[in-house]
Amino acid sequence: MGLYDFESHKSGTEEIDKKYVFKDMVDDRKFIPAWGLIIYLLFVHIGSFYGLYLTFTSALFYTIIFSLVCDAFGSFGVTAGAHRLWAHKAYKATQPLRIILMILNTLLYQGTIIHWVRDHRTHHKNTDTPADPHNANYGFMYSHIGWLIRKKSPIVVKEGAKIDLSDLYEDPVLKFQEKYRTTFVPFVGIVLPTIIPIYFWGESLNNAFFLNILRYTISLHFTLCINSLAHLIGGKPYDQKILPRENRFCSFITSGEGFHNYHHTFPWDYKAAEHSGHILNPTTTFIDFFAKIGWAYDLKTTSQEMIKKRTARTGYANHIWGWDDKDLTKDDTEGAIIKNKKI
């Protein structure tokens, strides 16, 4: 689909007005800098290059391993937490697990979970249209990082305001993160990962701080690859009419989020993939573990019959954000399976 080929798009039960969309699609190409984020991203990228230099010159081995562990576990706060639990309601979690996921998410801070979910649900409702915050039709650089360093276009703001976030504002765990984002977030994301190497194995402040910046920047780009690479490179076995694709490289670097054609076809499947957890989908293994101990329940997944039925309808593009979307039809969920259902 060319940049100006778009005419109208169904978002829920409402059709975005053709004239309005075309007007804002043109306006959307006008770059209005978000200077706060530009300065922030410049700092973390310059700092990460310095951190990379320190990694090979003076950082202690334990500090390098610690950074890798922080990223590995922190990724579950984004994938199992912000994405599959809160954005798509693909499963439910007890309060202890919700707290753990919120803390892990804060370790890889990409905005508050409420903010992250709002953008992500908007993305699913308006995938790769002018109302998508990171429209892949605007190219790799835009969908990867360009959308972060500009102010949102009027149509993105307009469609984002329609997204129901009441479930998030009623969640005390998310309200805590939102309320204390100026104190709790820096403590978990910056202070703790910096002082632990200093206190426990005598790392220098300089090394500990800049390796923390490096691991944060790497994790950020891994997540952003889903918006860019997973919409531009790979196969589309489940729905040929949408841009999201199956990208195994993205799955590897994001703990299982790269099976993107499947995910956009069945956004409420807790696996975010047709197959169960393995080396390319450790997030599913993570959720399955907590399901076994009773902390994760009502896991929604998809039967093979439903997958075959849906794959046969490749002309249908799915614009629902997850399980409780008001536009989710009985036909969409007829073959769904809820595992470990709480009685």
Coordinates of C-alpha atoms in Angstrom, one line a residue:
M1 CA 0.0 0.0 0.0
G2 CA 1.5 3.3 -1.1
L3 CA 1.7 6.3 1.2
Y4 CA -1.2 8.1 -0.3
D5 CA -3.3 5.1 -1.4
F6 CA -5.1 5.0 1.9
E7 CA -8.8 6.0 1.7
S8 CA -10.7 4.8 4.6
H9 CA -10.2 2.5 7.5
K10 CA -12.5 0.8 10.0
S11 CA -11.5 1.4 13.6
G12 CA -14.0 -0.5 15.7
T13 CA -17.6 0.3 14.7
E14 CA -16.7 3.8 13.4
E15 CA -15.2 4.6 10.0
I16 CA -12.6 7.3 10.0
D17 CA -13.7 10.0 7.7
K18 CA -11.9 9.8 4.3
K19 CA -11.3 13.5 3.9
Y20 CA -10.1 13.9 7.5
V21 CA -7.7 11.0 7.2
F22 CA -6.2 12.2 3.9
K23 CA -5.8 15.7 5.4
D24 CA -4.0 14.5 8.5
M25 CA -2.0 12.0 6.5
V26 CA -0.4 14.9 4.7
D27 CA -0.1 16.8 8.0
D28 CA 1.5 13.7 9.5
R29 CA 4.5 14.1 7.2
K30 CA 5.3 17.5 8.8
F31 CA 8.0 16.8 11.4
I32 CA 7.4 18.7 14.6
P33 CA 10.3 17.8 17.0
A34 CA 9.6 16.5 20.5
W35 CA 12.7 18.2 21.9
G36 CA 12.5 16.6 25.3
L37 CA 12.7 13.1 23.9
I38 CA 15.3 14.1 21.3
I39 CA 17.7 15.4 24.0
Y40 CA 17.0 12.3 26.2
L41 CA 17.6 9.8 23.4
L42 CA 20.8 11.7 22.3
F43 CA 22.1 11.4 25.9
V44 CA 21.4 7.7 26.3
H45 CA 22.8 6.8 22.8
I46 CA 26.0 8.8 23.4
G47 CA 26.2 7.3 26.9
S48 CA 25.7 3.8 25.5
F49 CA 28.6 4.1 23.1
Y50 CA 30.8 5.1 26.0
G51 CA 29.4 2.2 27.9
L52 CA 30.3 -0.1 25.0
Y53 CA 33.8 1.2 25.1
L54 CA 34.0 0.6 28.9
T55 CA 32.7 -2.9 28.4
F56 CA 35.8 -3.9 26.4
T57 CA 38.3 -1.8 28.4
S58 CA 37.7 -1.6 32.2
A59 CA 34.3 -3.0 33.2
L60 CA 34.4 -6.0 35.5
F61 CA 33.1 -9.4 34.1
Y62 CA 30.4 -9.5 36.8
T63 CA 29.1 -6.1 35.8
I64 CA 28.7 -7.3 32.2
I65 CA 26.8 -10.5 33.3
F66 CA 24.7 -8.4 35.6
S67 CA 23.6 -6.1 32.8
L68 CA 22.7 -9.1 30.6
V69 CA 20.6 -10.6 33.5
C70 CA 18.8 -7.2 34.0
D71 CA 17.9 -7.1 30.4
A72 CA 16.8 -10.8 30.2
F73 CA 14.5 -10.6 33.2
G74 CA 13.5 -7.0 32.5
S75 CA 12.2 -8.0 29.1
F76 CA 9.5 -10.0 30.7
G77 CA 8.1 -6.8 32.3
V78 CA 7.5 -5.6 28.7
T79 CA 6.5 -8.8 27.0
A80 CA 4.6 -10.8 29.6
G81 CA 3.6 -7.6 31.5
A82 CA 2.9 -4.5 29.5
H83 CA 2.2 -6.4 26.3
R84 CA 0.5 -9.7 26.8
L85 CA -1.1 -9.0 30.3
W86 CA -2.1 -5.4 30.3
A87 CA -2.3 -4.4 26.6
H88 CA -4.1 -7.5 25.4
K89 CA -5.5 -9.1 28.5
A90 CA -4.3 -12.4 27.1
Y91 CA -4.2 -13.9 30.6
K92 CA -4.8 -12.8 34.2
A93 CA -2.3 -12.5 37.0
T94 CA -2.5 -12.5 40.8
Q95 CA -1.3 -9.4 42.6
P96 CA 2.2 -10.7 43.4
L97 CA 2.8 -11.5 39.8
R98 CA 1.5 -8.1 38.7
I99 CA 3.8 -6.4 41.1
I100 CA 6.8 -8.4 39.9
L101 CA 6.0 -7.6 36.2
M102 CA 5.6 -3.9 37.0
I103 CA 9.0 -3.8 38.7
L104 CA 10.6 -5.7 35.8
N105 CA 8.9 -3.3 33.4
T106 CA 10.3 -0.4 35.3
L107 CA 13.8 -1.8 35.0
L108 CA 13.5 -1.5 31.2
Y109 CA 11.4 1.7 31.4
Q110 CA 9.7 2.6 28.1
G111 CA 7.2 5.0 29.6
T112 CA 4.6 4.1 32.2
I113 CA 2.7 0.9 31.5
I114 CA -0.5 2.9 31.1
H115 CA 1.1 5.1 28.5
W116 CA 2.7 2.1 26.7
V117 CA -0.6 0.3 26.6
R118 CA -2.5 3.3 25.2
D119 CA -0.1 3.6 22.3
H120 CA -0.1 -0.2 21.7
R121 CA -3.9 -0.6 21.7
T122 CA -4.0 2.4 19.3
H123 CA -1.5 0.6 17.1
H124 CA -3.6 -2.5 17.0
K125 CA -6.9 -0.6 16.3
N126 CA -5.3 1.3 13.4
T127 CA -2.4 -0.8 12.3
D128 CA -0.1 0.8 9.7
T129 CA -2.6 3.6 8.9
P130 CA -2.1 7.4 9.6
A131 CA -3.7 6.8 13.0
D132 CA -1.0 4.3 14.0
P133 CA 1.6 5.9 16.3
H134 CA 4.4 4.1 14.4
N135 CA 3.0 3.5 10.9
A136 CA 5.3 1.2 9.0
N137 CA 4.2 2.6 5.7
Y138 CA 6.4 5.6 6.5
G139 CA 9.5 3.5 6.3
F140 CA 11.9 1.7 8.6
M141 CA 13.4 4.7 10.4
Y142 CA 10.1 6.3 11.1
S143 CA 8.5 3.1 12.5
H144 CA 11.7 2.3 14.5
I145 CA 12.6 5.6 16.2
G146 CA 11.3 8.5 14.1
W147 CA 7.9 8.3 15.7
L148 CA 9.4 8.8 19.2
I149 CA 11.2 12.1 18.4
R150 CA 8.2 13.9 16.9
K151 CA 5.0 15.1 18.4
K152 CA 2.0 12.9 17.6
S153 CA -0.2 13.9 14.7
P154 CA -3.8 15.1 15.3
I155 CA -5.3 11.8 14.0
V156 CA -3.0 9.7 16.3
V157 CA -4.1 11.8 19.3
K158 CA -7.7 11.6 18.2
E159 CA -7.8 7.9 17.8
G160 CA -5.7 7.3 20.9
A161 CA -8.3 9.2 22.9
K162 CA -10.9 6.7 21.9
I163 CA -9.1 3.7 23.5
D164 CA -10.7 2.4 26.7
L165 CA -8.1 2.4 29.4
S166 CA -10.5 2.2 32.4
D167 CA -9.1 -1.3 33.3
L168 CA -5.7 0.2 33.7
Y169 CA -6.7 3.1 35.8
E170 CA -8.5 0.7 38.1
D171 CA -5.3 -1.3 38.6
P172 CA -3.5 -0.3 41.9
V173 CA -0.2 -1.6 40.7
L174 CA -0.3 0.5 37.5
K175 CA -1.6 3.5 39.5
F176 CA 1.4 3.2 41.8
Q177 CA 3.9 3.3 38.9
E178 CA 2.1 6.2 37.3
K179 CA 1.9 8.2 40.5
Y180 CA 5.6 7.7 41.4
R181 CA 7.1 7.7 38.0
T182 CA 9.4 10.6 38.9
T183 CA 10.9 8.8 42.0
F184 CA 10.2 5.0 41.8
V185 CA 11.2 4.7 38.1
P186 CA 14.7 6.4 38.4
F187 CA 15.3 4.3 41.6
V188 CA 14.5 1.0 39.9
G189 CA 15.8 1.8 36.5
I190 CA 19.0 3.8 37.3
V191 CA 19.9 3.9 41.0
L192 CA 19.6 0.2 41.9
P193 CA 21.3 -1.2 38.7
T194 CA 24.1 1.2 39.3
I195 CA 24.8 0.7 43.1
I196 CA 24.5 -3.1 43.1
P197 CA 27.7 -3.6 41.1
I198 CA 29.5 -1.0 43.2
Y199 CA 28.4 -2.5 46.5
F200 CA 28.7 -6.2 45.8
W201 CA 31.8 -6.5 43.7
G202 CA 33.6 -3.2 43.7
E203 CA 32.7 -1.8 40.3
S204 CA 33.5 1.9 39.7
L205 CA 30.6 4.4 39.6
N206 CA 31.6 5.3 36.0
N207 CA 31.5 1.8 34.7
A208 CA 28.3 0.8 36.6
F209 CA 26.4 3.8 35.4
F210 CA 27.3 3.8 31.7
L211 CA 26.9 0.0 31.4
N212 CA 23.5 0.5 32.8
I213 CA 22.8 3.1 30.1
L214 CA 24.1 0.7 27.5
R215 CA 21.9 -2.2 28.5
Y216 CA 18.9 0.1 28.6
T217 CA 19.5 1.4 25.1
I218 CA 20.0 -2.1 23.7
S219 CA 16.7 -3.3 25.2
L220 CA 14.9 -0.2 23.8
H221 CA 16.1 -0.9 20.3
F222 CA 15.2 -4.6 20.6
T223 CA 11.6 -3.6 21.4
L224 CA 11.5 -1.0 18.6
C225 CA 12.5 -3.7 16.1
I226 CA 9.0 -5.1 16.5
N227 CA 7.5 -1.8 15.2
S228 CA 10.0 -1.7 12.3
L229 CA 11.6 -5.1 11.2
A230 CA 8.6 -7.2 12.2
H231 CA 6.3 -5.0 10.0
L232 CA 8.7 -5.0 7.0
I233 CA 10.6 -8.3 6.8
G234 CA 9.3 -11.8 7.0
G235 CA 6.4 -14.0 5.9
K236 CA 2.7 -13.5 6.4
P237 CA 1.1 -17.0 6.7
Y238 CA -1.9 -16.0 8.8
D239 CA -3.1 -12.8 7.1
Q240 CA -1.7 -11.6 3.7
K241 CA -3.6 -8.4 3.9
I242 CA -1.7 -6.8 6.8
L243 CA 1.9 -5.7 7.1
P244 CA 2.9 -7.5 10.3
R245 CA 5.2 -10.4 9.6
E246 CA 6.8 -13.5 11.1
N247 CA 10.4 -12.5 12.0
R248 CA 12.4 -15.0 13.9
F249 CA 15.3 -12.6 14.5
C250 CA 12.9 -10.3 16.3
S251 CA 11.5 -13.2 18.3
F252 CA 15.0 -14.1 19.4
I253 CA 15.9 -10.6 20.6
T254 CA 12.5 -9.8 22.2
S255 CA 11.8 -13.0 24.1
G256 CA 9.2 -14.2 21.6
E257 CA 7.5 -11.1 20.2
G258 CA 8.5 -11.5 16.6
F259 CA 5.7 -13.9 15.4
H260 CA 3.9 -10.7 14.5
N261 CA 1.6 -11.8 11.7
Y262 CA 0.1 -14.4 14.1
H263 CA 0.0 -11.8 16.9
H264 CA -2.0 -9.3 14.9
T265 CA -4.3 -12.0 13.7
F266 CA -4.9 -13.4 17.3
P267 CA -3.9 -10.5 19.6
W268 CA -5.5 -12.1 22.6
D269 CA -3.4 -15.3 22.5
Y270 CA -1.1 -15.4 25.5
K271 CA 1.6 -17.2 23.4
A272 CA 1.7 -14.4 20.8
A273 CA 2.6 -17.3 18.5
E274 CA 1.1 -20.5 17.2
H275 CA 3.5 -22.7 19.0
S276 CA 4.3 -23.0 22.7
G277 CA 7.3 -21.6 24.5
H278 CA 10.8 -22.5 23.3
I279 CA 14.1 -20.7 22.8
L280 CA 12.4 -18.2 20.4
N281 CA 9.5 -17.6 22.8
P282 CA 10.7 -17.7 26.5
T283 CA 7.9 -15.3 27.5
T284 CA 5.4 -18.1 27.0
T285 CA 7.5 -20.4 29.1
F286 CA 7.6 -17.6 31.8
I287 CA 3.8 -17.3 31.8
D288 CA 3.4 -21.1 31.8
F289 CA 5.6 -21.4 34.9
F290 CA 3.5 -19.0 36.8
A291 CA 0.4 -20.7 35.6
K292 CA 1.7 -23.9 37.2
I293 CA 2.0 -22.3 40.6
G294 CA -1.3 -20.5 40.3
W295 CA -0.1 -16.9 39.8
A296 CA -1.2 -16.8 36.1
Y297 CA -4.6 -18.0 35.1
D298 CA -7.3 -17.7 32.4
L299 CA -4.7 -18.1 29.7
K300 CA -6.3 -17.5 26.3
T301 CA -5.0 -19.4 23.3
T302 CA -6.1 -20.6 19.9
S303 CA -7.1 -24.1 18.7
Q304 CA -5.6 -25.5 15.5
E305 CA -9.1 -25.6 14.0
M306 CA -9.5 -21.9 14.6
I307 CA -6.1 -21.1 13.1
K308 CA -7.0 -23.0 10.0
K309 CA -10.3 -21.3 9.7
R310 CA -8.8 -17.9 10.2
T311 CA -5.9 -18.5 7.8
A312 CA -8.4 -19.4 5.1
R313 CA -9.8 -15.9 5.5
T314 CA -6.6 -14.1 4.5
G315 CA -8.5 -11.1 3.2
Y316 CA -9.8 -10.1 6.7
A317 CA -7.7 -7.6 8.6
N318 CA -8.1 -7.7 12.4
H319 CA -8.3 -4.4 14.2
I320 CA -9.0 -5.4 17.8
W321 CA -6.6 -4.6 20.6
G322 CA -7.3 -7.8 22.7
W323 CA -9.8 -10.0 24.6
D324 CA -12.2 -7.4 25.9
D325 CA -12.3 -5.2 22.8
K326 CA -15.9 -4.3 22.1
D327 CA -15.5 -5.2 18.4
L328 CA -14.4 -8.8 19.2
T329 CA -17.1 -11.0 17.7
K330 CA -18.3 -14.5 18.7
D331 CA -16.9 -15.8 15.4
D332 CA -13.5 -14.4 16.4
T333 CA -13.4 -16.2 19.8
E334 CA -15.4 -19.4 19.0
G335 CA -12.3 -21.6 19.0
A336 CA -10.5 -19.9 21.8
I337 CA -9.2 -21.9 24.7
I338 CA -8.8 -20.6 28.3
K339 CA -6.2 -22.6 30.1
N340 CA -5.8 -22.9 33.9
K341 CA -9.1 -21.2 34.4
K342 CA -9.7 -19.9 37.9
I343 CA -12.8 -21.3 39.6

